[in-house]
Amino acid sequence: MTDSYAVIGNPISHTKSPLIHTLFAQATGQDMTYTALLGNPGAFAQDVAAFRQTGGRGMNVTVPFKIDAFACATDPSERARMAGAVNALKFDGDRILAENFDGIGLTRDVTHNLSTPMRGRKVLILGAGGATRGMVMPFLAEQPAELVIANRTAATAQALVAEVLALAPGSPVRACGYADLTDAYDLVFNATSASLHAATPPVPAVAFGSGCLAYDLTYGKGLTPFLVLARDAGVTQLADGVGMLVEQAAEAFEWWRGVRPDTRDVIRQLTVPLD
Ligand code: ATR
């Protein structure tokens, strides 16, 4: 029987996940379907149960259900627990296994696709919300010299850093507000939701070190205000989140199907030029 998978979100019409997973399935010869489901706010668990009853094997979860998905998991991974949010579910009998592949997908895009190692380098994350929560542990696993989390509300970043240090004592991670940013960094990530509102996090130009990578986690919007800011500060290596999107999908696909799809062609197909 053909196995079925879906992405659930609200809104959902913009999603690229069915295209990505269908391309992966074709390339790896997997007998599966992958559809998009419009979730009902306040009824996430019921929507998941209905999909399981039709024989669904797994789901991706997107805005605004990532926290609901964590709540309905019976077996959340350590990554999912750290993030407090889930972007992939796998159904196994009565169990609901839950994962968060956003951070690991981003890490793979940066280190592998963009050939930018983090080891021994200074890394800055802007924002301390859900996206950042998923990034911190995979980034620390790459052994940066320093990981700084800057946030408009510095206290939120400090609380996140306290959680990280409780899990991983001695990690080279610290929090600050934007006004405290006086150093230069090798990699700067915009993990705020500012780009969604055409706003720019107030990061000073000095934060973009020479030869730095500036990465905006949003995708398909061309040059975001953050990327314009980075370019104007002299950064030549600019990236948006298209590679992260495809790499987190590849992680989920491998988790479900046991086969690792190649991502290069799919990333190329989905790339919107940054100009
Ligand atoms: P997500 O799940 O996308 O990370 P979130 O959890 O709502 O979304 O977090 C949004 C992040 O973007 C927060 O760090 C927020 O900063 P505050 O904690 O100070 O609210 C940040 N953010 C949103 N709009 C911003 C803006 N215009 N400038 C700077 N930071 C912004």
GROMACS .gro file of C-alpha atoms and ligand atoms in nm:
model
  306
    1MET     CA    1   0.000   0.000   0.000
    2THR     CA    2   0.118   0.351  -0.075
    3ASP     CA    3   0.230   0.525   0.246
    4SER     CA    4   0.088   0.870   0.310
    5TYR     CA    5   0.249   1.175   0.468
    6ALA     CA    6   0.137   1.536   0.500
    7VAL     CA    7   0.238   1.881   0.617
    8ILE     CA    8  -0.009   2.055   0.846
    9GLY     CA    9  -0.023   2.432   0.907
   10ASN     CA   10  -0.252   2.733   0.888
   11PRO     CA   11  -0.218   2.898   0.642
   12ILE     CA   12  -0.074   2.620   0.427
   13SER     CA   13  -0.122   2.719   0.062
   14HIS     CA   14   0.232   2.864   0.040
   15THR     CA   15   0.404   2.542   0.150
   16LYS     CA   16   0.684   2.394  -0.060
   17SER     CA   17   0.696   2.070   0.141
   18PRO     CA   18   0.475   1.858  -0.093
   19LEU     CA   19   0.694   1.957  -0.389
   20ILE     CA   20   1.016   1.883  -0.197
   21HIS     CA   21   0.902   1.543  -0.066
   22THR     CA   22   0.753   1.440  -0.401
   23LEU     CA   23   1.086   1.515  -0.569
   24PHE     CA   24   1.268   1.317  -0.297
   25ALA     CA   25   1.028   1.023  -0.339
   26GLN     CA   26   1.075   1.019  -0.717
   27ALA     CA   27   1.451   1.039  -0.689
   28THR     CA   28   1.473   0.757  -0.431
   29GLY     CA   29   1.193   0.536  -0.574
   30GLN     CA   30   0.975   0.551  -0.260
   31ASP     CA   31   0.605   0.453  -0.290
   32MET     CA   32   0.442   0.738  -0.096
   33THR     CA   33   0.216   1.039  -0.122
   34TYR     CA   34   0.267   1.374   0.050
   35THR     CA   35  -0.012   1.630   0.075
   36ALA     CA   36  -0.081   1.966   0.245
   37LEU     CA   37  -0.346   1.986   0.519
   38LEU     CA   38  -0.504   2.305   0.649
   39GLY     CA   39  -0.509   2.257   1.028
   40ASN     CA   40  -0.789   2.383   1.249
   41PRO     CA   41  -0.673   2.617   1.528
   42GLY     CA   42  -0.753   2.459   1.865
   43ALA     CA   43  -0.808   2.113   1.713
   44PHE     CA   44  -0.454   2.000   1.629
   45ALA     CA   45  -0.473   1.667   1.814
   46GLN     CA   46  -0.802   1.582   1.641
   47ASP     CA   47  -0.657   1.668   1.299
   48VAL     CA   48  -0.358   1.442   1.367
   49ALA     CA   49  -0.586   1.159   1.487
   50ALA     CA   50  -0.799   1.189   1.172
   51PHE     CA   51  -0.490   1.169   0.950
   52ARG     CA   52  -0.362   0.864   1.141
   53GLN     CA   53  -0.699   0.693   1.097
   54THR     CA   54  -0.667   0.720   0.722
   55GLY     CA   55  -0.334   0.534   0.750
   56GLY     CA   56  -0.101   0.837   0.765
   57ARG     CA   57   0.257   0.743   0.859
   58GLY     CA   58   0.405   1.081   0.943
   59MET     CA   59   0.360   1.457   0.930
   60ASN     CA   60   0.554   1.777   0.905
   61VAL     CA   61   0.423   2.053   1.125
   62THR     CA   62   0.448   2.424   1.055
   63VAL     CA   63   0.316   2.753   1.193
   64PRO     CA   64   0.119   2.780   1.421
   65PHE     CA   65   0.115   2.417   1.539
   66LYS     CA   66   0.478   2.340   1.635
   67ILE     CA   67   0.408   2.374   2.008
   68ASP     CA   68   0.078   2.179   1.984
   69ALA     CA   69   0.273   1.904   1.810
   70PHE     CA   70   0.519   1.891   2.099
   71ALA     CA   71   0.227   1.861   2.342
   72CYS     CA   72   0.071   1.566   2.159
   73ALA     CA   73   0.398   1.369   2.118
   74THR     CA   74   0.446   1.053   2.324
   75ASP     CA   75   0.819   1.030   2.242
   76PRO     CA   76   0.978   1.372   2.180
   77SER     CA   77   1.350   1.364   2.097
   78GLU     CA   78   1.603   1.559   2.302
   79ARG     CA   79   1.622   1.817   2.021
   80ALA     CA   80   1.243   1.857   2.030
   81ARG     CA   81   1.248   1.895   2.410
   82MET     CA   82   1.514   2.167   2.392
   83ALA     CA   83   1.318   2.354   2.125
   84GLY     CA   84   0.984   2.295   2.301
   85ALA     CA   85   0.856   2.265   1.945
   86VAL     CA   86   0.825   1.993   1.685
   87ASN     CA   87   0.836   2.001   1.305
   88ALA     CA   88   0.812   1.629   1.226
   89LEU     CA   89   0.599   1.344   1.362
   90LYS     CA   90   0.624   0.970   1.299
   91PHE     CA   91   0.341   0.733   1.387
   92ASP     CA   92   0.437   0.391   1.524
   93GLY     CA   93   0.142   0.195   1.664
   94ASP     CA   94   0.012   0.404   1.954
   95ARG     CA   95   0.329   0.608   1.976
   96ILE     CA   96   0.381   0.953   1.829
   97LEU     CA   97   0.754   1.012   1.784
   98ALA     CA   98   0.846   1.379   1.750
   99GLU     CA   99   1.149   1.559   1.615
  100ASN     CA  100   1.273   1.907   1.545
  101PHE     CA  101   1.496   1.906   1.238
  102ASP     CA  102   1.509   2.283   1.179
  103GLY     CA  103   1.837   2.340   1.361
  104ILE     CA  104   2.011   2.033   1.224
  105GLY     CA  105   1.893   2.120   0.871
  106LEU     CA  106   2.028   2.472   0.907
  107THR     CA  107   2.358   2.344   1.043
  108ARG     CA  108   2.397   2.106   0.751
  109ASP     CA  109   2.315   2.379   0.499
  110VAL     CA  110   2.579   2.610   0.647
  111THR     CA  111   2.859   2.361   0.706
  112HIS     CA  112   2.802   2.134   0.405
  113ASN     CA  113   2.622   2.323   0.126
  114LEU     CA  114   2.774   2.664   0.201
  115SER     CA  115   3.110   2.517   0.306
  116THR     CA  116   3.122   2.741   0.613
  117PRO     CA  117   3.247   2.556   0.921
  118MET     CA  118   3.148   2.683   1.266
  119ARG     CA  119   3.425   2.508   1.457
  120GLY     CA  120   3.649   2.761   1.634
  121ARG     CA  121   3.456   3.057   1.491
  122LYS     CA  122   3.244   3.331   1.642
  123VAL     CA  123   2.873   3.285   1.577
  124LEU     CA  124   2.596   3.539   1.640
  125ILE     CA  125   2.223   3.457   1.641
  126LEU     CA  126   1.975   3.745   1.630
  127GLY     CA  127   1.647   3.660   1.807
  128ALA     CA  128   1.564   3.426   2.095
  129GLY     CA  129   1.230   3.276   1.989
  130GLY     CA  130   1.129   2.933   1.868
  131ALA     CA  131   1.365   2.930   1.570
  132THR     CA  132   1.666   3.007   1.790
  133ARG     CA  133   1.566   2.742   2.045
  134GLY     CA  134   1.594   2.480   1.770
  135MET     CA  135   1.937   2.606   1.658
  136VAL     CA  136   2.137   2.634   1.977
  137MET     CA  137   2.222   2.270   2.052
  138PRO     CA  138   2.308   2.171   1.691
  139PHE     CA  139   2.527   2.484   1.666
  140LEU     CA  140   2.708   2.407   1.993
  141ALA     CA  141   2.772   2.054   1.867
  142GLU     CA  142   2.982   2.216   1.592
  143GLN     CA  143   3.211   2.360   1.865
  144PRO     CA  144   3.214   2.730   1.780
  145ALA     CA  145   3.462   2.949   1.973
  146GLU     CA  146   3.166   3.153   2.092
  147LEU     CA  147   2.789   3.155   2.040
  148VAL     CA  148   2.616   3.484   2.121
  149ILE     CA  149   2.237   3.523   2.124
  150ALA     CA  150   2.128   3.886   2.086
  151ASN     CA  151   1.766   3.978   2.135
  152ARG     CA  152   1.552   4.291   2.147
  153THR     CA  153   1.428   4.165   2.484
  154ALA     CA  154   1.764   4.069   2.637
  155ALA     CA  155   1.596   3.888   2.928
  156THR     CA  156   1.446   3.630   2.687
  157ALA     CA  157   1.791   3.553   2.548
  158GLN     CA  158   1.932   3.531   2.903
  159ALA     CA  159   1.661   3.284   3.006
  160LEU     CA  160   1.734   3.068   2.701
  161VAL     CA  161   2.108   3.073   2.774
  162ALA     CA  162   2.040   2.969   3.135
  163GLU     CA  163   1.842   2.667   3.004
  164VAL     CA  164   2.121   2.575   2.763
  165LEU     CA  165   2.387   2.599   3.035
  166ALA     CA  166   2.177   2.377   3.262
  167LEU     CA  167   2.175   2.112   2.987
  168ALA     CA  168   2.529   2.167   2.866
  169PRO     CA  169   2.737   2.329   3.145
  170GLY     CA  170   3.046   2.519   3.033
  171SER     CA  171   2.922   2.577   2.679
  172PRO     CA  172   3.065   2.894   2.517
  173VAL     CA  173   2.724   3.062   2.490
  174ARG     CA  174   2.607   3.399   2.620
  175ALA     CA  175   2.320   3.642   2.576
  176CYS     CA  176   2.302   4.016   2.519
  177GLY     CA  177   2.093   4.303   2.383
  178TYR     CA  178   2.165   4.463   2.044
  179ALA     CA  179   2.325   4.769   2.206
  180ASP     CA  180   2.588   4.540   2.366
  181LEU     CA  181   2.714   4.410   2.030
  182THR     CA  182   3.062   4.554   1.986
  183ASP     CA  183   3.255   4.251   1.850
  184ALA     CA  184   3.281   4.118   1.492
  185TYR     CA  185   3.143   3.771   1.410
  186ASP     CA  186   3.223   3.511   1.143
  187LEU     CA  187   2.864   3.392   1.100
  188VAL     CA  188   2.553   3.604   1.168
  189PHE     CA  189   2.204   3.447   1.158
  190ASN     CA  190   1.879   3.639   1.150
  191ALA     CA  191   1.640   3.414   1.344
  192THR     CA  192   1.399   3.696   1.434
  193SER     CA  193   1.058   3.722   1.274
  194ALA     CA  194   1.148   4.078   1.168
  195SER     CA  195   1.184   3.989   0.796
  196LEU     CA  196   0.822   3.872   0.791
  197HIS     CA  197   0.721   4.230   0.874
  198ALA     CA  198   0.979   4.390   0.641
  199ALA     CA  199   1.166   4.509   0.951
  200THR     CA  200   1.534   4.480   1.038
  201PRO     CA  201   1.680   4.370   1.371
  202PRO     CA  202   1.897   4.661   1.490
  203VAL     CA  203   2.231   4.484   1.451
  204PRO     CA  204   2.530   4.722   1.426
  205ALA     CA  205   2.752   4.702   1.114
  206VAL     CA  206   3.053   4.614   1.330
  207ALA     CA  207   2.900   4.271   1.402
  208PHE     CA  208   2.965   4.161   1.043
  209GLY     CA  209   3.330   4.055   1.048
  210SER     CA  210   3.545   4.042   0.737
  211GLY     CA  211   3.463   3.734   0.528
  212CYS     CA  212   3.150   3.678   0.735
  213LEU     CA  213   2.844   3.476   0.629
  214ALA     CA  214   2.508   3.653   0.678
  215TYR     CA  215   2.216   3.409   0.678
  216ASP     CA  216   1.847   3.496   0.695
  217LEU     CA  217   1.628   3.202   0.798
  218THR     CA  218   1.335   3.324   0.585
  219TYR     CA  219   1.330   3.204   0.225
  220GLY     CA  220   1.197   3.295  -0.116
  221LYS     CA  221   1.184   3.668  -0.046
  222GLY     CA  222   1.502   3.768  -0.229
  223LEU     CA  223   1.713   4.025  -0.045
  224THR     CA  224   1.547   4.078   0.294
  225PRO     CA  225   1.607   4.399   0.493
  226PHE     CA  226   1.858   4.204   0.707
  227LEU     CA  227   2.050   4.087   0.399
  228VAL     CA  228   2.050   4.442   0.261
  229LEU     CA  229   2.194   4.563   0.593
  230ALA     CA  230   2.463   4.294   0.576
  231ARG     CA  231   2.547   4.373   0.213
  232ASP     CA  232   2.572   4.743   0.294
  233ALA     CA  233   2.811   4.651   0.577
  234GLY     CA  234   3.036   4.485   0.316
  235VAL     CA  235   2.927   4.120   0.349
  236THR     CA  236   2.962   3.927   0.024
  237GLN     CA  237   2.847   3.584   0.144
  238LEU     CA  238   2.468   3.616   0.177
  239ALA     CA  239   2.220   3.329   0.213
  240ASP     CA  240   1.852   3.281   0.278
  241GLY     CA  241   1.680   2.981   0.434
  242VAL     CA  242   1.604   2.779   0.120
  243GLY     CA  243   1.883   2.533   0.197
  244MET     CA  244   1.764   2.499   0.555
  245LEU     CA  245   1.412   2.425   0.431
  246VAL     CA  246   1.529   2.150   0.199
  247GLU     CA  247   1.780   2.002   0.446
  248GLN     CA  248   1.526   1.976   0.730
  249ALA     CA  249   1.295   1.803   0.481
  250ALA     CA  250   1.574   1.560   0.392
  251GLU     CA  251   1.626   1.480   0.762
  252ALA     CA  252   1.254   1.403   0.803
  253PHE     CA  253   1.248   1.197   0.482
  254GLU     CA  254   1.540   0.984   0.602
  255TRP     CA  255   1.380   0.944   0.946
  256TRP     CA  256   1.057   0.819   0.787
  257ARG     CA  257   1.191   0.617   0.494
  258GLY     CA  258   1.544   0.516   0.590
  259VAL     CA  259   1.685   0.665   0.269
  260ARG     CA  260   1.879   0.990   0.244
  261PRO     CA  261   1.774   1.197  -0.059
  262ASP     CA  262   2.014   1.419  -0.247
  263THR     CA  263   1.927   1.786  -0.184
  264ARG     CA  264   2.137   1.980  -0.435
  265ASP     CA  265   1.894   1.977  -0.732
  266VAL     CA  266   1.593   2.049  -0.513
  267ILE     CA  267   1.765   2.350  -0.354
  268ARG     CA  268   1.855   2.476  -0.702
  269GLN     CA  269   1.493   2.443  -0.819
  270LEU     CA  270   1.359   2.641  -0.521
  271THR     CA  271   1.622   2.913  -0.507
  272VAL     CA  272   1.502   3.269  -0.560
  273PRO     CA  273   1.800   3.490  -0.658
  274LEU     CA  274   1.921   3.729  -0.388
  275ASP     CA  275   1.915   4.054  -0.586
  276ATR     P1  276   0.990   3.223   1.585
  276ATR     O1  277   0.920   3.097   1.625
  276ATR     O2  278   0.982   3.255   1.439
  276ATR     O3  279   1.130   3.231   1.638
  276ATR     P2  280   0.892   3.389   1.799
  276ATR     O4  281   0.912   3.275   1.894
  276ATR     O5  282   0.768   3.471   1.807
  276ATR     O6  283   0.902   3.342   1.649
  276ATR     O7  284   1.020   3.484   1.815
  276ATR     C1  285   1.033   3.598   1.739
  276ATR     C2  286   1.173   3.659   1.763
  276ATR     O8  287   1.189   3.769   1.674
  276ATR     C3  288   1.194   3.714   1.903
  276ATR     O9  289   1.329   3.696   1.939
  276ATR     C4  290   1.161   3.864   1.884
  276ATR    O10  291   1.223   3.948   1.978
  276ATR     P3  292   1.153   3.976   2.124
  276ATR    O11  293   1.179   3.853   2.207
  276ATR    O12  294   1.220   4.096   2.174
  276ATR    O13  295   1.006   3.997   2.094
  276ATR     C5  296   1.221   3.886   1.748
  276ATR     N1  297   1.167   4.002   1.674
  276ATR     C6  298   1.045   4.012   1.616
  276ATR     N2  299   1.033   4.130   1.550
  276ATR     C7  300   1.152   4.196   1.568
  276ATR     C8  301   1.203   4.325   1.526
  276ATR     N3  302   1.129   4.407   1.451
  276ATR     N4  303   1.328   4.358   1.564
  276ATR     C9  304   1.403   4.274   1.639
  276ATR     N5  305   1.361   4.154   1.682
  276ATR    C10  306   1.237   4.114   1.648
   0.00000   0.00000   0.00000
